[in-house]
PDB file of C-alpha atoms in Angstrom:
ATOM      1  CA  UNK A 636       0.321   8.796  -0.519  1.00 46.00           C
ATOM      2  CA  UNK A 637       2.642   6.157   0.823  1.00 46.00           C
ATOM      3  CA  UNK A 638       5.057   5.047  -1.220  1.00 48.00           C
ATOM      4  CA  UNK A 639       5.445   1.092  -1.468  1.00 49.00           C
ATOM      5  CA  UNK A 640       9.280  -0.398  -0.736  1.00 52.00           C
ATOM      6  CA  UNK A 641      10.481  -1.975  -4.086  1.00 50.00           C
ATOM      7  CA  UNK A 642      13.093  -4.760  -3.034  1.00 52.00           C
ATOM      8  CA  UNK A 643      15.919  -4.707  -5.992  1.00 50.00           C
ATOM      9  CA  UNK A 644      14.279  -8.655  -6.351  1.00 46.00           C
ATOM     10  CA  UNK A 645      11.170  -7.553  -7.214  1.00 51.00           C
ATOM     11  CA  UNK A 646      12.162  -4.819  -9.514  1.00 49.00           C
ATOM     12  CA  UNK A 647      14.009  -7.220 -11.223  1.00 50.00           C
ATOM     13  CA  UNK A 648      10.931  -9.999 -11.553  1.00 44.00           C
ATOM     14  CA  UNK A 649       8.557  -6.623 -12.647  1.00 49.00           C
ATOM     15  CA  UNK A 650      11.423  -5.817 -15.671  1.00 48.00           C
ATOM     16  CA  UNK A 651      11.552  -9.628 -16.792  1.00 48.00           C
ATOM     17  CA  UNK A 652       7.609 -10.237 -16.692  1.00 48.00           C
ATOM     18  CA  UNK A 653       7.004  -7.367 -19.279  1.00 48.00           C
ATOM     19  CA  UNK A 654       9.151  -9.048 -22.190  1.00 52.00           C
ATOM     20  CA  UNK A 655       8.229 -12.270 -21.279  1.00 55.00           C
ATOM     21  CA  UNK A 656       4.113 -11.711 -21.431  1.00 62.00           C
ATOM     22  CA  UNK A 657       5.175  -9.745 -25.028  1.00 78.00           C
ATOM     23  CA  UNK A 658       6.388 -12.981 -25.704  1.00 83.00           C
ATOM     24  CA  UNK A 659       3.861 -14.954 -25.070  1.00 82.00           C
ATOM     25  CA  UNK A 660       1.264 -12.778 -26.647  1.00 83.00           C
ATOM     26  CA  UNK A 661       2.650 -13.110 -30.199  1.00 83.00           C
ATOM     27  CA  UNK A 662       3.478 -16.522 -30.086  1.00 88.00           C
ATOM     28  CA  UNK A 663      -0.188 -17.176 -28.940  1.00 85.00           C
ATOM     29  CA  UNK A 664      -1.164 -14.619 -31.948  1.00 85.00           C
ATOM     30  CA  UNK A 665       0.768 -16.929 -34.602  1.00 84.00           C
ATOM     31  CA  UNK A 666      -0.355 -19.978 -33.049  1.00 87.00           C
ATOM     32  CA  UNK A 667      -4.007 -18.894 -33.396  1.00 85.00           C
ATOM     33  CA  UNK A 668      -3.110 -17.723 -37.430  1.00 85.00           C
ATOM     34  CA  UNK A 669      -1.308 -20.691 -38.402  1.00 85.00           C
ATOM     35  CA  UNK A 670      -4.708 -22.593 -36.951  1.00 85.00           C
ATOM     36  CA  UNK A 671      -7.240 -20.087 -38.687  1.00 81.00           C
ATOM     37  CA  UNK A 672      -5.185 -20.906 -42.024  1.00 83.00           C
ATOM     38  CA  UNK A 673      -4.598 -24.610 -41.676  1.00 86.00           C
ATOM     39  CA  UNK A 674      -8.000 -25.605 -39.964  1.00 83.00           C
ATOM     40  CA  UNK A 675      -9.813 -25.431 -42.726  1.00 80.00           C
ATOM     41  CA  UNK A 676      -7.646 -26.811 -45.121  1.00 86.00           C
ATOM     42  CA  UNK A 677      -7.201 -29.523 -42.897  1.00 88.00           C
ATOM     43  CA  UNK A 678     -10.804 -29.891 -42.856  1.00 85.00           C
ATOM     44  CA  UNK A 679     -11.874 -29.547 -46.281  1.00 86.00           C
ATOM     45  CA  UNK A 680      -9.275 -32.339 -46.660  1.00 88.00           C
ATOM     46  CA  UNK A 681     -10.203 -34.647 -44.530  1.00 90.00           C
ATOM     47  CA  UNK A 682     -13.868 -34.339 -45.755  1.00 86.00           C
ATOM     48  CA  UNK A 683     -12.978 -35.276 -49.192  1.00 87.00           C
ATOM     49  CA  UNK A 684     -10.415 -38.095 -48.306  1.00 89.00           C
ATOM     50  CA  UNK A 685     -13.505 -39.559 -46.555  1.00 89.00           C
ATOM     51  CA  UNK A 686     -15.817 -39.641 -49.323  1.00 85.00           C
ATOM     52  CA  UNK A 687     -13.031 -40.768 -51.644  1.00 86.00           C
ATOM     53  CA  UNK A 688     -12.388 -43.808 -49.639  1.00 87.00           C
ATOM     54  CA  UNK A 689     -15.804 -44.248 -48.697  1.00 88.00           C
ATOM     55  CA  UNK A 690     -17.117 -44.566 -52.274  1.00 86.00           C
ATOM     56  CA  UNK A 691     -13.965 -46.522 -53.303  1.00 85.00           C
ATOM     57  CA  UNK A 692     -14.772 -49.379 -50.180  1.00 86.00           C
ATOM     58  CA  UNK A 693     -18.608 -49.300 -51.991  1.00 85.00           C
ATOM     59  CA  UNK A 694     -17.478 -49.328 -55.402  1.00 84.00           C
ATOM     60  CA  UNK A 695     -14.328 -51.847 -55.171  1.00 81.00           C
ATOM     61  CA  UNK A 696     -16.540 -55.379 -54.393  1.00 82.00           C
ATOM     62  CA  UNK A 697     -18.145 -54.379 -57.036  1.00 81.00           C
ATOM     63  CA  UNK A 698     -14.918 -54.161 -59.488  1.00 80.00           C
ATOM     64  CA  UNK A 699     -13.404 -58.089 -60.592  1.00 81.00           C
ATOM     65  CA  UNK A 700     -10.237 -58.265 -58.906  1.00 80.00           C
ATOM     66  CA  UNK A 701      -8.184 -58.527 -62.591  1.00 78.00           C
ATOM     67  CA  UNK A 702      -9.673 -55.273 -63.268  1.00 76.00           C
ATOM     68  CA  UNK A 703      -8.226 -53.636 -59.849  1.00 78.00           C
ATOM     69  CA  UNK A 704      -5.561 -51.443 -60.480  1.00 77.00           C
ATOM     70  CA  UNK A 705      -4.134 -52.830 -56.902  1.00 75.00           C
ATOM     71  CA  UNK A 706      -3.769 -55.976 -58.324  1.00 77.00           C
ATOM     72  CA  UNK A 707      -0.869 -55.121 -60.880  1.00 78.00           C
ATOM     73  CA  UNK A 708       0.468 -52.397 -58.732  1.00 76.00           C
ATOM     74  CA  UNK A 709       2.079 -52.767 -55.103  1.00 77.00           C
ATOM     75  CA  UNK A 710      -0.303 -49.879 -53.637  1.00 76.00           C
ATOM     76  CA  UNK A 711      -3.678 -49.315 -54.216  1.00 75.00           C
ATOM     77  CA  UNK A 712      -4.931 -46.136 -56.109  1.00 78.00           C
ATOM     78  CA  UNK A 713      -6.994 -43.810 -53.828  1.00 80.00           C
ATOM     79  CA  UNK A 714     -10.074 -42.295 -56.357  1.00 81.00           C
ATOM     80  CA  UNK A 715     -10.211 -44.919 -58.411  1.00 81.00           C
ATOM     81  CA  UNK A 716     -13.627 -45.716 -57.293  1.00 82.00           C
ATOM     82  CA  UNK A 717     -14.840 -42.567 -57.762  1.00 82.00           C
ATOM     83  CA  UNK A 718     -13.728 -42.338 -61.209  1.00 85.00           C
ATOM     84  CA  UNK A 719     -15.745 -45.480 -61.745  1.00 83.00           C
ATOM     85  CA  UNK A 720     -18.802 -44.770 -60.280  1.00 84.00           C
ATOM     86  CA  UNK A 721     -18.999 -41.361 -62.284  1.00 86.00           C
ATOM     87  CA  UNK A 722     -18.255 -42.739 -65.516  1.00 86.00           C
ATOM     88  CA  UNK A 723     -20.841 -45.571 -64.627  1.00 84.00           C
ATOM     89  CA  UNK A 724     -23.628 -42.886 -63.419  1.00 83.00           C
ATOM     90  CA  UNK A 725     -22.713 -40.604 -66.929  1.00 86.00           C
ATOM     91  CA  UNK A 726     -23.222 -43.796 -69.108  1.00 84.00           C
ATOM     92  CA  UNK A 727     -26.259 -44.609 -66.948  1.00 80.00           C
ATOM     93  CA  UNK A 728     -27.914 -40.670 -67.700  1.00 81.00           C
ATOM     94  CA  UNK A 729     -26.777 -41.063 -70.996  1.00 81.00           C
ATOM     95  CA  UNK A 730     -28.591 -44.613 -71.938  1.00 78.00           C
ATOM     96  CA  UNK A 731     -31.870 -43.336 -69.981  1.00 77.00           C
ATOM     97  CA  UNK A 732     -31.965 -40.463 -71.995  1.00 75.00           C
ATOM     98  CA  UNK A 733     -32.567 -42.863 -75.071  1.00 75.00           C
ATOM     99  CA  UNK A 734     -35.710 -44.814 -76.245  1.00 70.00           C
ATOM    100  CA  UNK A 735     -34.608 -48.117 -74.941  1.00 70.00           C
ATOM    101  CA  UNK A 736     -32.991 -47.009 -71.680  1.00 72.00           C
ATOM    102  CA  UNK A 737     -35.688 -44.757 -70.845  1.00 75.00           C
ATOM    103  CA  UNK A 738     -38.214 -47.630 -71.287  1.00 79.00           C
ATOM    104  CA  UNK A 739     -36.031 -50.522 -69.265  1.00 78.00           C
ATOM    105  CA  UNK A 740     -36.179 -47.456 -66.473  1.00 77.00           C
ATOM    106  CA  UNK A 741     -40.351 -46.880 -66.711  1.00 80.00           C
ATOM    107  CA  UNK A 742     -40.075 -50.843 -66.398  1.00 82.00           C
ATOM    108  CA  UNK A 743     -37.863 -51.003 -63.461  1.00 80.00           C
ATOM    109  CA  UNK A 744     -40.068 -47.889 -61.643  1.00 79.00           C
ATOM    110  CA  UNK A 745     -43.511 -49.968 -62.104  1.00 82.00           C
ATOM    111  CA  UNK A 746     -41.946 -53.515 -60.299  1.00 82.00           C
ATOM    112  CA  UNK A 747     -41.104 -50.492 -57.616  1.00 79.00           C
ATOM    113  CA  UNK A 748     -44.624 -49.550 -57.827  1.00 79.00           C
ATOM    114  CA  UNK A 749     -46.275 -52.262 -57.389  1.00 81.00           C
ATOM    115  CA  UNK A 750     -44.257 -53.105 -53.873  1.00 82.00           C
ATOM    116  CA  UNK A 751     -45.939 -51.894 -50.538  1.00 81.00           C
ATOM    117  CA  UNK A 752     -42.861 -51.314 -48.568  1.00 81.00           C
ATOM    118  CA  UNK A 753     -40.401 -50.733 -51.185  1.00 79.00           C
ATOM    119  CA  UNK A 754     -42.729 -47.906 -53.530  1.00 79.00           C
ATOM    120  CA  UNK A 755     -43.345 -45.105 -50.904  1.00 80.00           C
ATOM    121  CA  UNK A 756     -39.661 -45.148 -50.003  1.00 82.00           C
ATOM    122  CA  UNK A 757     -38.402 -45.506 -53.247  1.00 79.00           C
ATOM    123  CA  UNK A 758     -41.232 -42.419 -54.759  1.00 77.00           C
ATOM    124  CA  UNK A 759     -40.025 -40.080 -51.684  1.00 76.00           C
ATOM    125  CA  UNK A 760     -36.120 -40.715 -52.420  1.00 77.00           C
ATOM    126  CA  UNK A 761     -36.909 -40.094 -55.889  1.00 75.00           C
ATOM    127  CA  UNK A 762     -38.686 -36.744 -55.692  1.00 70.00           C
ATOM    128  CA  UNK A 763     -35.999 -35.363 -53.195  1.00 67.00           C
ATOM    129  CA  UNK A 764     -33.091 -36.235 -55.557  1.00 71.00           C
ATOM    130  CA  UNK A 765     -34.679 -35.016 -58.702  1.00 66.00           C
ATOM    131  CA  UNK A 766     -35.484 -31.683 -56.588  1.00 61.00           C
ATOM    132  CA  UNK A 767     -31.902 -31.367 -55.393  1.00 60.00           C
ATOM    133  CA  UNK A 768     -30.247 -32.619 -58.450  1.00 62.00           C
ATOM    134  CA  UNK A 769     -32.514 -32.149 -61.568  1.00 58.00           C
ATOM    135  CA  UNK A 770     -32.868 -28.767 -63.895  1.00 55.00           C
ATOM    136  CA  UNK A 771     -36.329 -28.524 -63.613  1.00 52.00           C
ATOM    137  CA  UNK A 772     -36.144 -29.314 -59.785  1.00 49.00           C
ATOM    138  CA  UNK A 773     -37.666 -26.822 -57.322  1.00 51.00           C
ATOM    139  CA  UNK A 774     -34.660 -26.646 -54.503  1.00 62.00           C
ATOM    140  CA  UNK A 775     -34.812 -23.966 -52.291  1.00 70.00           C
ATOM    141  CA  UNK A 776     -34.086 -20.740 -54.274  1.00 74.00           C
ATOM    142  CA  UNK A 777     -35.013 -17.815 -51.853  1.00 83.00           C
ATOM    143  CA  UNK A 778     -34.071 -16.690 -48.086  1.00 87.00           C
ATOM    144  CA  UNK A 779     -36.979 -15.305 -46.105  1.00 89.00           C
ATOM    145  CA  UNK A 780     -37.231 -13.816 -42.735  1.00 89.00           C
ATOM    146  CA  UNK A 781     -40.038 -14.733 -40.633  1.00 87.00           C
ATOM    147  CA  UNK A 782     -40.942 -13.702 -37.030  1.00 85.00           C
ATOM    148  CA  UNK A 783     -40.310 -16.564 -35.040  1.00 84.00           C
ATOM    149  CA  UNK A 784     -40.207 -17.750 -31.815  1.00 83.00           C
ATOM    150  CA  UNK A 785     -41.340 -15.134 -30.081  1.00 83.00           C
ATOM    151  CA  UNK A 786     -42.539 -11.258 -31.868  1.00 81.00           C
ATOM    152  CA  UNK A 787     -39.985  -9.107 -32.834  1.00 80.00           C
ATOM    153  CA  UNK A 788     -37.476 -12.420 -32.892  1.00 84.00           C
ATOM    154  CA  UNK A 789     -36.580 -13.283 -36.637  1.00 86.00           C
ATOM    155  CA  UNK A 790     -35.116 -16.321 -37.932  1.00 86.00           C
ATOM    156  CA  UNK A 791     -33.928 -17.555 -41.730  1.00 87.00           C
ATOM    157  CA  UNK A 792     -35.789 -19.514 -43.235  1.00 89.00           C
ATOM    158  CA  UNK A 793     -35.664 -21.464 -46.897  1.00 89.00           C
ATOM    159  CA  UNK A 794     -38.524 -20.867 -49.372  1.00 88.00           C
ATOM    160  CA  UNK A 795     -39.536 -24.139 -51.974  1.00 80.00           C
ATOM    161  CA  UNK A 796     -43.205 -24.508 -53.762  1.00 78.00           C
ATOM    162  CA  UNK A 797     -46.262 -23.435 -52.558  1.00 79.00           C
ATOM    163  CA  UNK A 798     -48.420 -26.414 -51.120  1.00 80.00           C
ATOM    164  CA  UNK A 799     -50.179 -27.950 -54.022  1.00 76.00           C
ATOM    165  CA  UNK A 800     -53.316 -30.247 -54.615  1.00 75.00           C
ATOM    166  CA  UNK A 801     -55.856 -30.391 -51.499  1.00 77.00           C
ATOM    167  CA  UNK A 802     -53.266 -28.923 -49.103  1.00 79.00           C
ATOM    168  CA  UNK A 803     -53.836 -26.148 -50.665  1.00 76.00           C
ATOM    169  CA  UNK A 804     -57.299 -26.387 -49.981  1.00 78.00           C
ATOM    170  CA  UNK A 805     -57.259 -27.065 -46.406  1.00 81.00           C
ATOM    171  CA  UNK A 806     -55.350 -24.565 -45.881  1.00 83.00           C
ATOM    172  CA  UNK A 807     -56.919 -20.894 -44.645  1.00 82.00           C
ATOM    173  CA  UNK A 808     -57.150 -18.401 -47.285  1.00 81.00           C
ATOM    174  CA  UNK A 809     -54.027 -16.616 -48.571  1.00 79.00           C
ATOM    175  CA  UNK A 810     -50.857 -17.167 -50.292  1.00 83.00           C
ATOM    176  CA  UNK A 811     -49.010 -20.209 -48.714  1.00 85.00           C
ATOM    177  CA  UNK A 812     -45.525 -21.238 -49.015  1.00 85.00           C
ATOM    178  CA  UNK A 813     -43.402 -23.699 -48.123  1.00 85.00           C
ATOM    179  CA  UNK A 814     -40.414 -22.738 -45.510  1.00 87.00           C
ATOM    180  CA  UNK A 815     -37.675 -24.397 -44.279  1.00 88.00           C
ATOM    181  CA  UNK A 816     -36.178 -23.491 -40.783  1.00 87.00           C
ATOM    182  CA  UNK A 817     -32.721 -24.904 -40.090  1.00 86.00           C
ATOM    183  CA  UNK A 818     -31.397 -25.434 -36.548  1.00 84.00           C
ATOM    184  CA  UNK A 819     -27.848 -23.951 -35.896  1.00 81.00           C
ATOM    185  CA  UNK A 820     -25.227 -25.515 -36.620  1.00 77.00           C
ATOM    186  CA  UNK A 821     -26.666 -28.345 -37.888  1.00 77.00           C
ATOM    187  CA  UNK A 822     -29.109 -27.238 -40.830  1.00 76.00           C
ATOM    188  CA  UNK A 823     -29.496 -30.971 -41.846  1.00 75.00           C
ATOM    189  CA  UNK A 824     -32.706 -30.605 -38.907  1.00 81.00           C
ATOM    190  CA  UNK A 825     -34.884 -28.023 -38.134  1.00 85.00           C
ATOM    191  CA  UNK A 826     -38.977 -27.309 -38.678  1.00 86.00           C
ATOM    192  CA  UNK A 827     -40.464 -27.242 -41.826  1.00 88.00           C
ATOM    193  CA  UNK A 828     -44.304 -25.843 -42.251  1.00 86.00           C
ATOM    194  CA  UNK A 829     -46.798 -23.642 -44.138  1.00 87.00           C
ATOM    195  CA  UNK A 830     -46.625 -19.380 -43.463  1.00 86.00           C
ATOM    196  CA  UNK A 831     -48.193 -16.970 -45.537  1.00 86.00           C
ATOM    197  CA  UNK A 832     -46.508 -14.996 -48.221  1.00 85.00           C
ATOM    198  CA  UNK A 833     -47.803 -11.796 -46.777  1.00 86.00           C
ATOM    199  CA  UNK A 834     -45.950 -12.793 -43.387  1.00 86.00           C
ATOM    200  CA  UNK A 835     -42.480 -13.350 -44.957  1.00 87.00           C
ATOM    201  CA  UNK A 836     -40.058 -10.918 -45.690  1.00 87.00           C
ATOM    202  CA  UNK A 837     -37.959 -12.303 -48.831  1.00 86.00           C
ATOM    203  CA  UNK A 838     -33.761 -11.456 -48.238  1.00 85.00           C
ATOM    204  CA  UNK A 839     -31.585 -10.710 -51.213  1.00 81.00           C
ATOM    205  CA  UNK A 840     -28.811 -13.031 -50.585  1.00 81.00           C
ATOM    206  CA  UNK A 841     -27.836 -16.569 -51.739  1.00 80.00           C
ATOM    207  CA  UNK A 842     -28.986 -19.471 -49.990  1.00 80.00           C
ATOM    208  CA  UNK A 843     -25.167 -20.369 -50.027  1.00 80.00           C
ATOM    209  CA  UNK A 844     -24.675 -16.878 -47.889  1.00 81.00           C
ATOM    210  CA  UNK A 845     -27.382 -17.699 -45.240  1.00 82.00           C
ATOM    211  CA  UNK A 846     -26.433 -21.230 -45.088  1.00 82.00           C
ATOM    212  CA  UNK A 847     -22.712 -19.964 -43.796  1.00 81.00           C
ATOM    213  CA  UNK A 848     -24.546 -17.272 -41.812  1.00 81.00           C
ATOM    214  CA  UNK A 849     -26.525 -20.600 -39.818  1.00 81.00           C
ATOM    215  CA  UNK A 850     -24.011 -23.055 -39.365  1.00 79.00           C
ATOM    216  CA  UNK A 851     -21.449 -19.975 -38.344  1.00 78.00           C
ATOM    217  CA  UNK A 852     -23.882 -19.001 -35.377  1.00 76.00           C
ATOM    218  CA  UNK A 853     -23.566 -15.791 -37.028  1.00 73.00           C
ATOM    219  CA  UNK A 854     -20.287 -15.405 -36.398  1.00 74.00           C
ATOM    220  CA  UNK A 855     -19.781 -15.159 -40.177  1.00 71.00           C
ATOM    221  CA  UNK A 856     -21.729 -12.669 -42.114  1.00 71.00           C
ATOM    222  CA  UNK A 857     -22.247 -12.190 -45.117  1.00 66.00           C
ATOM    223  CA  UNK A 858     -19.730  -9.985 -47.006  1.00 62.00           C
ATOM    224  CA  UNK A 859     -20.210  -6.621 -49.330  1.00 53.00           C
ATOM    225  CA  UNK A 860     -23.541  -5.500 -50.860  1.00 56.00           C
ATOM    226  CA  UNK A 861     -25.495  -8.647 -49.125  1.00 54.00           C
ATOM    227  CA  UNK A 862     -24.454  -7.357 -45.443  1.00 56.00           C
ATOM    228  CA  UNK A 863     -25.851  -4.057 -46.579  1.00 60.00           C
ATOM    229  CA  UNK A 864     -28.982  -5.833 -47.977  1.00 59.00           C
ATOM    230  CA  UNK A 865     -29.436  -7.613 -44.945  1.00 60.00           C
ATOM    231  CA  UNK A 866     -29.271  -4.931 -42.439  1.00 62.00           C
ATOM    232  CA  UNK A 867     -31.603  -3.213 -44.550  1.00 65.00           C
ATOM    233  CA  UNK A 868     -34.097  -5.972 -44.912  1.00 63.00           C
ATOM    234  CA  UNK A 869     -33.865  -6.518 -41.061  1.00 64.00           C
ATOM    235  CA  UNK A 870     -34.861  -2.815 -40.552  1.00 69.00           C
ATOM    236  CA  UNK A 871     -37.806  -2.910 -43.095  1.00 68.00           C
ATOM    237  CA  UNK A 872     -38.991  -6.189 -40.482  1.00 66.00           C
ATOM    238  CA  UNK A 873     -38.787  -3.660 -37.517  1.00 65.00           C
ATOM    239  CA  UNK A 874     -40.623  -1.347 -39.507  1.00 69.00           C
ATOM    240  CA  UNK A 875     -43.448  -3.963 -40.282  1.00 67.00           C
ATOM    241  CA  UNK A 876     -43.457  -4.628 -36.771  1.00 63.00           C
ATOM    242  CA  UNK A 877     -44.321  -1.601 -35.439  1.00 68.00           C
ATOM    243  CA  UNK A 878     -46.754  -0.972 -37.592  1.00 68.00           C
ATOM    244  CA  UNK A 879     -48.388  -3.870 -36.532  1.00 65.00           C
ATOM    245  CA  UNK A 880     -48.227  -3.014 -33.011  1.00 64.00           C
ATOM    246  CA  UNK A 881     -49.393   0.379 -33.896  1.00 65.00           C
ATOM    247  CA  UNK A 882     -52.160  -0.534 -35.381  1.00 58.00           C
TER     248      UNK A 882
END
């Protein structure tokens, strides 16, 4: 083998670049730490500075300006809004819950009622809020897997009440559900429709864990026991599968 001629230059530039690429490495290594621990934070900051400020511009025309706590102080308050608007929606929940409040609200819902435009809109905010919000709501309380787009290609999907009234009817015969698939990363859209119980295959984990499993790409799973559950719920649907095929 022929040996390659080594200038005293170039030996010199080869015994600088090793320290120097060390050097870059970890700084690149804390950079990317310092951003994994401050993103979020930063974030999650941000977020709720916005809705602070955003309920304090809807709530403060609202407030008389001698009852502003900017107009006695030379800064305004940030949250002050906020404060107001929950102690407003408590006292409003707590006079509904009463004989007289619950009849002014009856009152108020059948002027809605009797609207064209206004009474669909105002009946389809009302049943999503009471279903996200309320006790006895039915928000989506169980993760399914079911094989979609294509066979032996699963996605998550969201399970709320089975179709009701002459839905159910229509529909062919079997147990019907209601499903939910989110689009990744934005789970605010996706496709919602009608699959059979029998089809599904119903995941052990919160809907807080798949929700962080969606808008992550995956890229976050989910930790401990539901990991385990998971992987062993996603081999039961390979399992189903070929005993589909094989039969």
């Amino acid at each position: 083998m022929a040996e390659i001629d080594q200038t005293p230059v170039d030996a010199e530039v080869a015994m600088a670049a090793v320290p120097h690429s060390g050097v870059a490495a970890r700084i690149r290594n804390y950079f990317l730490t310092g951003l994994v621990v401050a993103g979020p934070l930063a974030v999650t900051v941000w977020l709720v500075w916005s809705v602070v400020n955003w309920v304090d511009d809807v709530v403060r025309p609202v407030i008389p300006p001698a009852y502003r706590p900017e107009s006695y102080l030379p800064w305004p308050i940030p949250g002050t809004g906020l404060v107001i608007a929950f102690v407003a929606l408590t006292l409003l929940g707590f006079l509904t819950a009463n004989l007289v409040g619950r009849s002014l609200v009856e009152l108020g819902e059948g002027l809605l009622n009797r609207m064209p435009i206004v009474r669909p809109i105002y009946k389809t905010m009302k049943q999503i809020f009471e279903a996200l919000f309320s006790k006895s709501g039915s928000s989506f309380r169980q993760v399914a897997l079911v094989e979609f787009p294509a066979p032996g290609m699963w996605s998550l999907v969201f399970l709320s009440q089975p179709p009701g009234g002459d839905l159910a009817k229509r529909l062919p015969e079997g147990e019907h559900v209601s499903a939910f698939m989110p689009c990744t990363p934005n789970p605010t859209t996706g496709f919602f429709f009608y699959v059979l119980r029998k089809d599904l295959i119903v995941l052990d984990i919160s809907v807080e864990s798949a929700m962080t499993l969606l808008i992550s790409a995956g890229m976050v799973q989910p930790n401990g026991d539901a990991q385990k559950k998971l992987a062993a719920l996603a081999t039961t649907a390979k399992a189903a599968q070929a005993a589909r095929q094989g039969g």
